[in-house]
Amino acid sequence: MTPEQASELNRKLCELAPVVPVLVLHDAAKAADLARALIAGGLPALEVTLRTPAALDAIREMAAVPGGVVGAGTLLTPKDVENAKAAGAQFGVSPGATDLLLDACEANELPLLPGAATASEAMALLERGYTVQKFFPAEANGGVPALKAIGAPIPQVKFCPTGGVSLKNAPDYLALSNTLCVGGSWVAPADMVASGDWAGIEALAREAAQLAR
């Protein structure tokens, strides 16, 4: 898979809904129900972060739920890429980007949304062919003003800002011409996942899905 192909696939992914849920799961048994709630609420693209031992099993469970597109976040190494692909991930997300990681995603045909925090990082990824990138950590890097400033000289790159994005500030990011969607964890609060409040999560997803862009 070429960087150009990966970017085209991720552009389509980002256009599915204004918000991509960023999910940290400690119990894979809850994964399918969580996926169904988010999809029913209008958020079909789901990012499961590889931050817990349950993550890969959660991806397997979610991949079997109709209507969803499940990806793996926090990809750091080639082994992460191989494991995510084997678990059924259809896309990958990384906090940054290294040549080893990019090579692995291209070799394993896993479309990567690579992370960039600065203009130089965005330019390096663009030089390789990645025109759709993740802006991370968004709020810590200056938030909306910073992303808007990067977009002025580098309009070819579109972003999914993640990190500190909430229901309150998501509309400001989505109003930017270089933002395709945002990534956020607020649609699946840990306490609601733990208690199995799927109706509540579906309501949060529905609210997020109606954000304008």
Backbone as ProteinMPNN parsed JSONL, in Angstrom:
{"seq_chain_A": "MTPEQASELNRKLCELAPVVPVLVLHDAAKAADLARALIAGGLPALEVTLRTPAALDAIREMAAVPGGVVGAGTLLTPKDVENAKAAGAQFGVSPGATDLLLDACEANELPLLPGAATASEAMALLERGYTVQKFFPAEANGGVPALKAIGAPIPQVKFCPTGGVSLKNAPDYLALSNTLCVGGSWVAPADMVASGDWAGIEALAREAAQLAR", "coords_chain_A": {"N_chain_A": [[0.841, -1.194, 0.0], [0.581, 2.174, -0.896], [1.61, 5.407, 0.431], [-0.078, 7.344, -0.619], [-2.368, 5.881, -1.308], [-3.101, 5.019, 1.237], [-3.713, 7.469, 2.432], [-5.925, 8.264, 0.935], [-7.803, 6.301, 1.618], [-8.016, 6.816, 4.366], [-8.997, 9.375, 4.295], [-11.595, 8.922, 3.38], [-12.476, 7.441, 5.537], [-12.392, 9.358, 7.591], [-14.397, 10.963, 6.721], [-16.694, 9.662, 7.328], [-17.923, 10.316, 9.735], [-18.116, 13.116, 12.015], [-16.636, 12.653, 14.299], [-14.202, 10.457, 15.575], [-14.28, 7.915, 17.773], [-12.006, 7.5, 20.436], [-10.78, 4.822, 21.985], [-10.163, 3.195, 25.047], [-9.883, 0.131, 26.231], [-10.436, -2.136, 28.827], [-11.646, -4.504, 29.186], [-12.392, -6.947, 27.081], [-14.769, -8.223, 26.728], [-16.746, -6.391, 26.743], [-16.545, -5.097, 24.394], [-17.955, -5.564, 21.922], [-20.604, -4.775, 22.5], [-20.134, -2.1, 23.097], [-19.204, -1.192, 20.626], [-21.53, -1.581, 19.076], [-23.248, 0.294, 20.273], [-21.976, 2.76, 19.737], [-21.91, 2.752, 16.938], [-24.66, 2.655, 16.391], [-25.305, 5.151, 17.3], [-24.255, 6.727, 15.341], [-21.53, 6.865, 14.848], [-19.369, 5.295, 13.119], [-16.634, 4.751, 12.668], [-14.065, 3.468, 14.539], [-11.558, 3.746, 16.936], [-9.421, 1.702, 18.583], [-7.244, 1.863, 21.15], [-3.949, 0.616, 21.58], [-3.298, 0.199, 24.374], [-3.829, -1.385, 26.483], [-3.889, -4.76, 27.834], [-6.137, -5.986, 26.826], [-6.708, -4.947, 24.376], [-6.215, -5.974, 21.696], [-7.883, -8.222, 21.603], [-10.269, -6.87, 21.918], [-10.407, -5.464, 19.525], [-10.759, -7.62, 17.78], [-13.301, -8.484, 18.573], [-14.876, -6.213, 18.012], [-14.507, -5.987, 15.286], [-16.201, -7.822, 14.249], [-18.68, -6.758, 14.394], [-21.413, -5.598, 12.607], [-21.421, -2.836, 10.3], [-19.445, -1.215, 11.302], [-16.138, 0.307, 11.265], [-13.177, -0.684, 12.247], [-10.239, 0.306, 13.889], [-6.748, 0.347, 14.912], [-5.18, 2.076, 17.462], [-2.382, 3.983, 18.792], [-0.148, 2.777, 17.612], [3.132, 1.766, 17.656], [5.315, 0.22, 16.928], [6.664, -2.066, 14.396], [5.773, -4.632, 15.096], [3.446, -4.074, 16.517], [1.874, -3.231, 14.391], [1.641, -5.576, 12.844], [0.303, -7.239, 14.677], [-2.078, -5.807, 15.047], [-3.185, -5.835, 12.493], [-3.577, -8.6, 12.175], [-5.518, -8.965, 14.079], [-7.703, -7.87, 12.938], [-7.897, -5.185, 12.416], [-8.737, -2.353, 10.45], [-7.623, 0.015, 9.875], [-4.905, 2.136, 10.926], [-3.54, 4.094, 13.625], [-1.195, 6.447, 14.765], [0.771, 8.047, 17.346], [2.902, 9.496, 16.503], [5.404, 9.39, 13.946], [7.606, 7.085, 12.449], [10.215, 5.926, 10.28], [10.408, 3.117, 10.308], [7.904, 2.366, 11.308], [6.159, 3.447, 9.376], [7.04, 2.037, 7.119], [6.288, -0.549, 7.896], [3.484, -0.39, 8.05], [2.834, 0.169, 5.394], [3.828, -2.138, 4.154], [2.23, -4.088, 5.309], [-0.196, -3.396, 4.384], [-1.898, -1.714, 5.857], [-3.727, 1.037, 6.272], [-2.392, 3.971, 7.428], [-2.931, 6.545, 9.796], [-0.882, 8.886, 10.389], [0.835, 10.485, 13.104], [1.452, 13.967, 13.627], [3.05, 16.812, 14.971], [4.196, 19.195, 14.458], [5.028, 21.715, 11.966], [7.235, 20.863, 10.493], [7.179, 18.085, 10.863], [4.744, 17.492, 9.67], [5.373, 18.258, 7.055], [7.397, 16.419, 6.439], [5.981, 14.021, 6.406], [4.193, 14.602, 4.37], [5.964, 14.813, 2.261], [6.585, 12.166, 1.93], [4.195, 11.244, 1.047], [1.881, 11.259, 2.528], [-1.092, 12.714, 2.927], [-3.159, 12.942, 4.65], [-3.346, 13.304, 8.021], [-2.743, 12.869, 11.576], [-3.19, 15.266, 14.074], [-1.443, 15.684, 16.872], [-0.283, 15.926, 20.277], [-3.29, 17.592, 20.296], [-4.46, 19.847, 21.839], [-2.375, 20.402, 23.657], [-0.452, 21.205, 21.906], [-1.095, 23.724, 21.131], [-3.616, 23.868, 20.123], [-6.576, 24.911, 18.358], [-5.715, 27.446, 17.18], [-3.028, 26.841, 16.541], [-3.254, 24.668, 14.747], [-4.669, 25.87, 12.708], [-2.787, 27.731, 11.882], [-0.739, 26.082, 10.904], [-2.054, 25.056, 8.734], [-2.184, 27.145, 6.914], [0.317, 27.54, 5.347], [0.566, 24.919, 4.498], [-1.606, 23.695, 2.926], [-2.214, 21.361, 1.632], [-2.335, 19.231, 3.335], [-4.584, 17.449, 5.339], [-6.197, 17.089, 8.512], [-6.81, 15.037, 11.45], [-7.422, 16.1, 14.398], [-6.432, 15.181, 17.67], [-6.449, 14.571, 21.171], [-7.118, 16.003, 23.972], [-9.384, 16.988, 22.837], [-12.793, 17.838, 22.977], [-16.382, 17.738, 23.497], [-17.003, 20.379, 23.778], [-14.919, 21.912, 22.533], [-14.645, 20.72, 20.067], [-16.284, 21.674, 17.848], [-14.878, 24.001, 17.107], [-12.472, 23.046, 16.08], [-13.496, 21.521, 13.955], [-14.439, 23.471, 12.319], [-12.281, 24.401, 10.934], [-10.57, 24.611, 7.818], [-8.678, 22.688, 7.267], [-9.298, 20.466, 8.724], [-10.624, 17.276, 8.906], [-12.01, 15.545, 10.578], [-12.442, 14.855, 14.088], [-10.72, 13.28, 16.827], [-11.83, 11.683, 19.74], [-12.324, 10.878, 23.218], [-14.466, 11.326, 24.779], [-16.936, 10.34, 24.112], [-17.183, 7.802, 25.025], [-17.114, 7.333, 27.996], [-15.148, 6.074, 30.719], [-16.494, 5.199, 33.04], [-19.087, 4.761, 32.163], [-18.715, 2.778, 30.276], [-17.757, 0.746, 31.933], [-19.999, 0.244, 33.518], [-21.761, -0.617, 31.653], [-23.524, 1.087, 30.331], [-24.983, 1.351, 27.739], [-27.019, 2.657, 26.354], [-26.688, 5.264, 27.226], [-24.166, 5.828, 26.158], [-24.73, 5.559, 23.457], [-26.371, 7.789, 23.17], [-24.532, 9.866, 23.644], [-22.877, 9.453, 21.453], [-24.653, 9.999, 19.369], [-25.09, 12.703, 19.753], [-22.521, 13.67, 19.22], [-22.249, 12.904, 16.579], [-23.808, 14.688, 15.271], [-22.458, 17.025, 15.112], [-21.432, 19.893, 13.348], [-19.53, 20.31, 10.328]], "CA_chain_A": [[0.0, 0.0, 0.0], [1.354, 3.4, -0.951], [1.105, 6.472, 1.294], [-1.2, 8.009, -1.29], [-3.543, 5.02, -1.136], [-3.47, 5.07, 2.653], [-4.34, 8.762, 2.694], [-7.254, 8.273, 0.313], [-8.669, 5.47, 2.454], [-8.262, 7.489, 5.633], [-9.881, 10.512, 4.033], [-12.954, 8.377, 3.36], [-12.778, 7.067, 6.91], [-12.644, 10.581, 8.352], [-15.627, 11.577, 6.233], [-17.843, 8.878, 7.772], [-18.569, 11.021, 10.843], [-17.221, 14.183, 12.487], [-15.853, 12.221, 15.458], [-13.726, 9.079, 15.687], [-14.076, 7.598, 19.185], [-10.709, 6.956, 20.833], [-11.256, 3.892, 23.009], [-9.226, 2.446, 25.885], [-10.717, -0.95, 26.766], [-9.792, -3.059, 29.764], [-12.414, -5.749, 29.179], [-12.815, -7.223, 25.703], [-16.14, -8.732, 26.73], [-17.639, -5.249, 26.549], [-16.191, -4.442, 23.137], [-19.001, -5.656, 20.899], [-21.726, -3.925, 22.911], [-19.686, -0.713, 22.942], [-19.202, -0.898, 19.19], [-22.915, -1.459, 18.618], [-23.802, 1.55, 20.773], [-21.37, 3.878, 19.011], [-22.377, 2.686, 15.546], [-26.075, 3.041, 16.401], [-25.343, 6.593, 17.513], [-23.787, 7.431, 14.145], [-20.066, 6.947, 14.79], [-18.955, 3.953, 12.682], [-15.179, 4.573, 12.687], [-13.705, 3.262, 15.941], [-10.126, 3.548, 17.185], [-9.096, 1.022, 19.838], [-5.83, 2.108, 21.419], [-3.195, -0.541, 22.08], [-2.749, 0.617, 25.666], [-4.197, -2.364, 27.505], [-3.76, -6.142, 27.372], [-7.38, -6.426, 26.192], [-6.943, -4.173, 23.154], [-6.286, -6.785, 20.471], [-9.123, -9.002, 21.671], [-11.363, -5.928, 21.707], [-10.46, -5.215, 18.083], [-11.358, -8.817, 17.178], [-14.741, -8.472, 18.876], [-15.508, -5.097, 17.302], [-14.428, -6.222, 13.842], [-17.305, -8.702, 13.866], [-19.945, -6.022, 14.519], [-21.763, -4.998, 11.314], [-21.571, -1.397, 10.182], [-18.329, -0.473, 11.864], [-14.789, 0.235, 10.699], [-12.383, -0.692, 13.473], [-8.812, 0.5, 13.703], [-5.882, 0.247, 16.08], [-4.425, 3.282, 17.768], [-1.129, 3.869, 19.551], [0.824, 1.918, 16.942], [4.48, 2.282, 17.906], [6.34, -0.655, 16.373], [6.198, -2.981, 13.356], [5.033, -5.737, 15.709], [2.103, -3.551, 16.77], [1.168, -3.214, 13.107], [1.327, -6.96, 12.489], [-0.712, -7.731, 15.603], [-3.333, -5.1, 14.775], [-3.709, -6.363, 11.226], [-4.036, -9.959, 12.427], [-6.717, -8.899, 14.913], [-8.818, -7.399, 12.131], [-7.915, -3.73, 12.266], [-8.837, -1.902, 9.062], [-6.776, 1.196, 9.738], [-4.034, 2.335, 12.074], [-3.305, 5.471, 14.06], [0.003, 6.521, 15.589], [0.973, 9.369, 17.933], [3.937, 10.147, 15.703], [5.726, 8.571, 12.774], [8.998, 6.737, 12.189], [10.339, 5.195, 9.015], [10.099, 1.714, 10.545], [6.454, 2.214, 11.441], [5.55, 3.711, 8.072], [7.368, 0.89, 6.266], [5.502, -1.711, 8.322], [2.084, -0.199, 7.66], [2.744, 0.037, 3.937], [4.071, -3.543, 3.806], [1.101, -4.897, 5.782], [-1.411, -2.831, 3.783], [-2.736, -1.129, 6.899], [-3.684, 2.481, 6.054], [-2.001, 4.637, 8.668], [-3.13, 7.964, 10.069], [0.324, 9.141, 11.168], [0.791, 11.682, 13.931], [2.372, 15.087, 13.421], [2.83, 17.866, 15.958], [4.819, 20.433, 13.993], [5.035, 21.907, 10.519], [8.295, 20.033, 9.915], [6.713, 16.702, 10.836], [3.711, 17.416, 8.636], [6.046, 18.341, 5.764], [8.113, 15.168, 6.199], [4.982, 13.03, 6.021], [3.693, 15.0, 3.055], [7.018, 14.468, 1.308], [6.486, 10.72, 1.691], [2.934, 10.988, 0.351], [0.742, 11.24, 3.452], [-1.812, 13.988, 2.899], [-4.109, 12.913, 5.758], [-2.52, 13.055, 9.191], [-3.3, 13.125, 12.904], [-2.529, 16.349, 14.8], [-1.42, 15.178, 18.242], [-1.519, 16.13, 21.038], [-3.847, 18.827, 19.734], [-4.567, 20.976, 22.77], [-1.051, 20.692, 24.208], [0.355, 21.817, 20.846], [-1.597, 25.047, 20.76], [-5.018, 23.788, 19.782], [-7.136, 25.413, 17.104], [-4.857, 28.439, 16.526], [-1.832, 26.202, 15.983], [-3.621, 23.877, 13.577], [-5.017, 26.831, 11.663], [-1.537, 28.331, 11.403], [-0.05, 25.077, 10.091], [-2.806, 24.877, 7.504], [-1.988, 28.242, 5.961], [1.36, 27.244, 4.366], [0.54, 23.512, 4.084], [-3.027, 23.383, 2.743], [-2.375, 20.028, 1.037], [-2.51, 18.231, 4.385], [-5.789, 17.51, 6.158], [-5.888, 16.505, 9.808], [-7.737, 14.597, 12.486], [-6.824, 16.475, 15.678], [-6.757, 14.31, 18.801], [-5.699, 14.901, 22.379], [-7.729, 17.157, 24.613], [-10.572, 17.416, 22.096], [-14.006, 17.553, 23.733], [-17.617, 18.223, 22.869], [-16.992, 21.84, 23.838], [-14.015, 22.554, 21.561], [-14.666, 20.02, 18.775], [-16.776, 22.507, 16.747], [-13.853, 24.953, 16.672], [-11.569, 22.303, 15.205], [-14.211, 21.097, 12.747], [-14.652, 24.652, 11.477], [-11.061, 24.679, 10.178], [-10.58, 24.022, 6.476], [-7.751, 21.559, 7.187], [-9.741, 19.41, 9.638], [-11.625, 16.367, 8.334], [-12.789, 15.03, 11.695], [-11.661, 14.906, 15.319], [-10.711, 12.065, 17.623], [-12.129, 12.017, 21.12], [-12.703, 9.781, 24.109], [-15.601, 11.704, 25.621], [-18.166, 9.619, 23.728], [-17.202, 6.497, 25.696], [-16.489, 7.507, 29.318], [-14.772, 4.806, 31.355], [-17.488, 4.731, 34.002], [-20.248, 4.265, 31.423], [-18.321, 1.488, 29.689], [-17.666, -0.233, 33.023], [-21.343, -0.095, 34.003], [-22.573, -1.124, 30.55], [-24.579, 2.054, 30.003], [-24.897, 1.46, 26.281], [-27.971, 3.678, 25.915], [-26.057, 6.551, 27.482], [-23.081, 6.001, 25.185], [-25.362, 5.818, 22.164], [-26.83, 9.181, 23.191], [-23.347, 10.712, 23.469], [-22.44, 9.286, 20.066], [-25.606, 10.683, 18.519], [-24.81, 14.127, 19.903], [-21.26, 13.943, 18.528], [-22.443, 12.699, 15.142], [-24.538, 15.832, 14.71], [-21.589, 18.207, 15.05], [-21.267, 20.403, 11.971], [-18.158, 20.507, 9.818]], "C_chain_A": [[0.879, 1.247, 0.0], [0.804, 4.419, 0.041], [-0.095, 7.194, 0.688], [-2.488, 7.201, -1.145], [-4.04, 5.042, 0.303], [-4.206, 6.364, 2.973], [-5.74, 8.833, 2.11], [-8.238, 7.449, 1.136], [-9.005, 6.164, 3.766], [-9.088, 8.753, 5.457], [-11.344, 10.039, 4.036], [-13.397, 7.983, 4.765], [-13.172, 8.293, 7.729], [-13.944, 11.257, 7.931], [-16.872, 10.803, 6.654], [-18.63, 9.595, 8.861], [-17.596, 12.09, 11.34], [-16.319, 13.77, 13.636], [-15.473, 10.75, 15.326], [-13.503, 8.805, 17.174], [-12.698, 6.991, 19.424], [-10.956, 6.131, 22.099], [-10.108, 3.183, 23.726], [-10.044, 1.393, 26.616], [-9.903, -1.888, 27.651], [-10.471, -4.411, 29.795], [-12.966, -5.981, 27.778], [-14.25, -7.731, 25.633], [-17.157, -7.612, 26.502], [-17.49, -4.623, 25.163], [-17.319, -4.436, 22.116], [-20.186, -4.762, 21.241], [-21.367, -2.448, 22.762], [-19.708, -0.311, 21.471], [-20.617, -0.707, 18.671], [-23.535, -0.138, 19.051], [-23.266, 2.745, 19.992], [-21.843, 3.915, 17.559], [-23.838, 3.121, 15.456], [-26.235, 4.539, 16.578], [-24.809, 7.402, 16.349], [-22.292, 7.609, 14.04], [-19.507, 5.573, 14.408], [-17.453, 3.699, 12.71], [-14.701, 4.554, 14.127], [-12.217, 2.995, 16.075], [-9.927, 2.925, 18.557], [-7.599, 1.18, 20.082], [-5.168, 0.865, 22.008], [-2.502, -0.181, 23.384], [-3.082, -0.357, 26.785], [-4.023, -3.772, 26.952], [-4.993, -6.628, 26.615], [-7.581, -5.848, 24.795], [-7.109, -5.037, 21.906], [-7.533, -7.659, 20.453], [-10.336, -8.102, 21.436], [-11.528, -5.615, 20.226], [-11.117, -6.395, 17.375], [-12.87, -8.824, 17.373], [-15.448, -7.384, 18.066], [-15.527, -5.313, 15.799], [-15.581, -7.086, 13.342], [-18.66, -8.007, 13.933], [-20.26, -5.339, 13.185], [-21.851, -3.476, 11.387], [-20.424, -0.569, 10.697], [-17.047, -0.633, 11.068], [-13.843, 0.395, 11.879], [-10.898, -0.575, 13.157], [-8.061, 0.393, 15.011], [-5.103, 1.54, 16.263], [-3.19, 2.977, 18.601], [-0.197, 2.835, 18.936], [2.207, 2.538, 17.096], [5.569, 1.494, 17.188], [5.78, -1.491, 15.222], [5.398, -4.146, 13.917], [3.613, -5.309, 16.044], [1.26, -3.603, 15.493], [0.73, -4.622, 12.727], [0.211, -7.523, 13.382], [-2.072, -7.105, 15.327], [-3.99, -5.634, 13.511], [-4.291, -7.762, 11.437], [-5.328, -9.989, 13.232], [-7.926, -8.388, 14.143], [-8.915, -5.897, 11.977], [-7.91, -3.351, 10.788], [-8.086, -0.609, 8.808], [-5.926, 1.31, 10.999], [-3.856, 3.808, 12.367], [-2.062, 5.466, 14.941], [0.16, 7.926, 16.16], [2.02, 10.189, 17.196], [4.212, 9.284, 14.49], [7.229, 8.338, 12.705], [9.049, 5.979, 10.875], [9.99, 3.721, 9.189], [8.598, 1.474, 10.609], [5.751, 2.423, 10.106], [5.809, 2.551, 7.115], [6.48, -0.307, 6.596], [4.044, -1.581, 7.898], [1.901, -0.363, 6.159], [2.917, -1.417, 3.515], [2.893, -4.428, 4.191], [-0.244, -4.397, 5.269], [-2.417, -2.38, 4.838], [-2.661, 0.389, 6.741], [-3.471, 3.226, 7.362], [-2.38, 6.115, 8.659], [-1.971, 8.366, 10.975], [0.247, 10.464, 11.917], [1.848, 12.701, 13.568], [2.026, 16.177, 14.424], [3.357, 19.214, 15.494], [4.728, 20.532, 12.471], [6.082, 21.017, 9.86], [7.863, 18.578, 9.828], [5.635, 16.513, 9.77], [4.331, 17.437, 7.244], [6.769, 17.036, 5.425], [7.149, 14.071, 5.759], [4.4, 13.336, 4.65], [4.693, 14.626, 1.967], [6.973, 12.984, 0.953], [5.185, 10.355, 0.973], [1.705, 10.977, 1.231], [0.087, 12.621, 3.514], [-2.921, 14.049, 3.95], [-3.345, 12.454, 6.997], [-3.3, 13.328, 10.474], [-2.507, 14.264, 13.538], [-2.607, 16.01, 16.278], [-0.161, 15.624, 18.974], [-2.074, 17.527, 20.756], [-3.831, 20.001, 20.707], [-3.202, 21.372, 23.331], [-0.146, 21.38, 23.19], [-0.177, 23.165, 20.387], [-3.013, 25.051, 20.243], [-5.391, 24.339, 18.425], [-6.236, 26.454, 16.438], [-3.624, 27.828, 15.875], [-2.163, 25.422, 14.719], [-4.01, 24.775, 12.408], [-3.765, 27.436, 11.05], [-0.763, 27.369, 10.525], [-0.737, 24.933, 8.736], [-2.564, 25.964, 6.468], [-0.902, 27.942, 4.935], [1.34, 25.806, 3.846], [-0.91, 23.09, 3.872], [-3.27, 21.994, 2.159], [-2.694, 18.961, 2.081], [-3.795, 18.5, 5.166], [-5.549, 16.693, 7.426], [-7.108, 15.958, 10.54], [-7.084, 14.961, 13.813], [-7.346, 15.594, 16.812], [-5.884, 14.705, 19.986], [-6.234, 16.172, 23.016], [-8.946, 17.692, 23.881], [-11.811, 16.948, 22.854], [-15.218, 18.034, 22.957], [-17.614, 19.749, 22.79], [-16.128, 22.465, 22.747], [-14.001, 21.874, 20.194], [-15.202, 20.891, 17.639], [-15.753, 23.505, 16.232], [-12.836, 24.281, 15.752], [-12.25, 21.973, 13.879], [-14.482, 22.257, 11.804], [-13.437, 24.988, 10.621], [-11.101, 23.96, 8.831], [-9.654, 22.818, 6.356], [-8.078, 20.449, 8.185], [-10.845, 18.584, 8.988], [-12.573, 15.832, 9.404], [-11.931, 15.217, 12.938], [-11.699, 13.537, 15.985], [-10.955, 12.424, 19.071], [-12.597, 10.837, 21.932], [-13.961, 10.089, 24.901], [-16.879, 10.935, 25.293], [-18.261, 8.245, 24.389], [-16.5, 6.618, 27.045], [-16.255, 6.167, 30.009], [-15.843, 4.294, 32.304], [-18.724, 4.17, 33.305], [-19.942, 2.936, 30.757], [-18.322, 0.411, 30.771], [-19.041, -0.69, 33.493], [-22.253, -0.644, 32.903], [-23.732, -0.218, 30.19], [-24.55, 2.329, 28.499], [-25.868, 2.498, 25.73], [-27.386, 5.075, 26.113], [-24.952, 6.846, 26.493], [-23.653, 6.256, 23.797], [-25.85, 7.268, 22.073], [-25.667, 10.151, 23.003], [-22.846, 10.646, 22.026], [-23.354, 10.058, 19.124], [-25.386, 12.204, 18.553], [-23.551, 14.508, 19.136], [-21.422, 13.845, 17.023], [-23.133, 13.884, 14.471], [-23.71, 17.106, 14.672], [-21.372, 18.617, 13.6], [-19.801, 20.485, 11.615], [-18.223, 21.078, 8.435]], "O_chain_A": [[1.808, 1.361, 0.799], [-0.35, 4.31, 0.455], [-1.012, 7.603, 1.401], [-3.558, 7.756, -0.893], [-5.244, 5.079, 0.557], [-5.203, 6.357, 3.695], [-6.644, 9.4, 2.724], [-9.382, 7.86, 1.327], [-10.144, 6.11, 4.228], [-9.803, 9.159, 6.372], [-12.213, 10.683, 4.623], [-14.557, 8.171, 5.134], [-14.158, 8.271, 8.466], [-14.524, 12.03, 8.694], [-17.99, 11.235, 6.372], [-19.856, 9.498, 8.911], [-16.39, 11.986, 11.114], [-15.338, 14.455, 13.928], [-16.311, 9.905, 15.007], [-12.617, 9.41, 17.778], [-12.275, 6.084, 18.707], [-11.297, 6.675, 23.149], [-9.202, 2.642, 23.092], [-10.813, 1.72, 27.52], [-8.833, -2.364, 27.27], [-9.939, -5.364, 30.365], [-13.891, -5.296, 27.343], [-14.876, -7.668, 24.575], [-18.296, -7.87, 26.112], [-18.24, -3.713, 24.81], [-17.603, -3.402, 21.512], [-20.714, -4.069, 20.372], [-22.2, -1.641, 22.348], [-20.172, 0.773, 21.119], [-20.88, 0.225, 17.91], [-24.268, 0.485, 18.282], [-24.027, 3.641, 19.628], [-22.139, 4.982, 17.021], [-24.212, 3.869, 14.552], [-27.187, 5.133, 16.07], [-24.894, 8.63, 16.357], [-21.818, 8.412, 13.236], [-19.203, 4.77, 15.29], [-17.031, 2.544, 12.769], [-14.908, 5.519, 14.862], [-11.677, 2.117, 15.403], [-10.229, 3.546, 19.576], [-6.783, 0.684, 19.305], [-5.756, 0.158, 22.827], [-1.277, -0.246, 23.49], [-2.652, -0.162, 27.922], [-4.011, -3.963, 25.736], [-4.905, -7.581, 25.842], [-8.527, -6.223, 24.103], [-8.055, -4.843, 21.142], [-8.167, -7.82, 19.41], [-11.317, -8.526, 20.825], [-12.649, -5.513, 19.728], [-11.936, -6.204, 16.476], [-13.623, -9.132, 16.449], [-16.512, -7.628, 17.497], [-16.452, -4.875, 15.115], [-15.899, -7.081, 12.153], [-19.677, -8.597, 13.57], [-19.438, -4.57, 12.687], [-22.29, -2.905, 12.386], [-20.423, 0.653, 10.548], [-16.888, -1.58, 10.298], [-13.723, 1.482, 12.444], [-10.374, -1.261, 12.279], [-8.66, 0.352, 16.085], [-4.455, 2.031, 15.339], [-2.989, 1.85, 19.052], [0.472, 2.096, 19.658], [2.429, 3.688, 16.716], [6.628, 2.038, 16.875], [4.563, -1.615, 15.081], [4.445, -4.603, 13.286], [2.675, -6.089, 15.876], [0.086, -3.973, 15.522], [-0.417, -4.836, 12.334], [-0.702, -8.195, 12.903], [-3.096, -7.787, 15.366], [-5.2, -5.855, 13.471], [-5.372, -8.071, 10.934], [-6.135, -10.908, 13.097], [-9.052, -8.463, 14.636], [-9.91, -5.388, 11.462], [-7.186, -3.936, 9.983], [-7.93, -0.186, 7.662], [-6.198, 0.66, 12.008], [-3.999, 4.658, 11.489], [-1.895, 4.575, 15.774], [-0.267, 8.897, 15.535], [2.023, 11.418, 17.257], [3.345, 8.528, 14.052], [8.024, 9.262, 12.878], [8.036, 5.452, 10.415], [9.347, 3.132, 8.32], [8.084, 0.51, 10.042], [4.852, 1.663, 9.747], [4.912, 2.13, 6.385], [5.983, -0.991, 5.702], [3.438, -2.55, 7.439], [0.927, -0.965, 5.707], [2.224, -1.881, 2.609], [2.585, -5.398, 3.499], [-1.297, -4.901, 5.661], [-3.617, -2.63, 4.727], [-1.624, 0.978, 7.046], [-4.276, 3.122, 8.287], [-2.183, 6.828, 7.676], [-2.055, 8.21, 12.193], [-0.33, 11.436, 11.43], [2.985, 12.357, 13.245], [0.853, 16.434, 14.695], [3.012, 20.252, 16.059], [4.395, 19.564, 11.787], [5.842, 20.475, 8.781], [8.145, 17.905, 8.836], [5.616, 15.508, 9.061], [3.877, 16.723, 6.351], [6.761, 16.596, 4.276], [7.452, 13.289, 4.857], [4.144, 12.426, 3.861], [4.311, 14.179, 0.885], [7.28, 12.593, -0.173], [5.083, 9.289, 0.366], [0.601, 10.716, 0.751], [0.641, 13.564, 4.079], [-3.553, 15.091, 4.122], [-2.773, 11.365, 7.024], [-4.37, 13.936, 10.454], [-1.277, 14.23, 13.54], [-3.683, 16.037, 16.876], [0.912, 15.696, 18.375], [-1.385, 18.526, 20.962], [-3.242, 21.041, 20.412], [-2.911, 22.561, 23.462], [0.812, 22.057, 23.563], [0.252, 23.686, 19.357], [-3.565, 26.111, 19.951], [-4.624, 24.247, 17.466], [-6.005, 26.363, 15.232], [-3.219, 28.242, 14.789], [-1.437, 25.504, 13.729], [-3.711, 24.467, 11.254], [-3.693, 27.631, 9.836], [-0.189, 27.775, 9.515], [-0.081, 24.715, 7.718], [-2.723, 25.726, 5.27], [-1.162, 28.074, 3.739], [2.017, 25.497, 2.865], [-1.395, 22.205, 4.576], [-4.396, 21.499, 2.183], [-3.254, 17.914, 1.755], [-4.057, 19.623, 5.595], [-4.79, 15.724, 7.414], [-8.249, 16.349, 10.294], [-6.261, 14.193, 14.312], [-8.539, 15.305, 16.898], [-4.735, 15.118, 19.823], [-5.847, 17.279, 22.642], [-9.487, 18.733, 24.254], [-11.874, 15.809, 23.317], [-15.096, 18.653, 21.9], [-18.156, 20.333, 21.852], [-16.541, 23.43, 22.105], [-13.403, 22.4, 19.255], [-14.632, 20.861, 16.548], [-15.752, 23.828, 15.044], [-12.393, 24.872, 14.768], [-11.655, 22.126, 12.812], [-14.728, 22.048, 10.616], [-13.545, 25.773, 9.679], [-11.603, 22.841, 8.725], [-9.818, 22.005, 5.446], [-7.239, 19.592, 8.462], [-11.871, 19.12, 8.571], [-13.773, 15.684, 9.173], [-10.801, 15.694, 12.839], [-12.6, 12.737, 15.733], [-10.356, 13.368, 19.586], [-13.198, 9.903, 21.401], [-14.474, 9.227, 25.614], [-17.801, 10.885, 26.108], [-19.304, 7.595, 24.321], [-15.412, 6.071, 27.227], [-17.063, 5.245, 29.894], [-16.083, 3.089, 32.372], [-19.339, 3.221, 33.791], [-20.807, 2.063, 30.68], [-18.822, -0.695, 30.56], [-19.235, -1.859, 33.827], [-23.371, -1.081, 33.174], [-24.798, -0.688, 29.791], [-24.143, 3.403, 28.055], [-25.564, 3.153, 24.734], [-27.565, 5.958, 25.274], [-24.808, 7.98, 26.035], [-23.124, 7.074, 23.045], [-25.752, 7.894, 21.018], [-25.795, 11.145, 22.287], [-22.441, 11.657, 21.453], [-22.882, 10.7, 18.186], [-25.482, 12.888, 17.534], [-23.513, 15.547, 18.477], [-20.811, 14.608, 16.275], [-23.05, 14.058, 13.255], [-24.2, 18.153, 14.249], [-21.155, 17.77, 12.733], [-18.943, 20.699, 12.472], [-17.186, 21.322, 7.819]]}, "name": "protein", "num_of_chains": 1, "seq": "MTPEQASELNRKLCELAPVVPVLVLHDAAKAADLARALIAGGLPALEVTLRTPAALDAIREMAAVPGGVVGAGTLLTPKDVENAKAAGAQFGVSPGATDLLLDACEANELPLLPGAATASEAMALLERGYTVQKFFPAEANGGVPALKAIGAPIPQVKFCPTGGVSLKNAPDYLALSNTLCVGGSWVAPADMVASGDWAGIEALAREAAQLAR"}
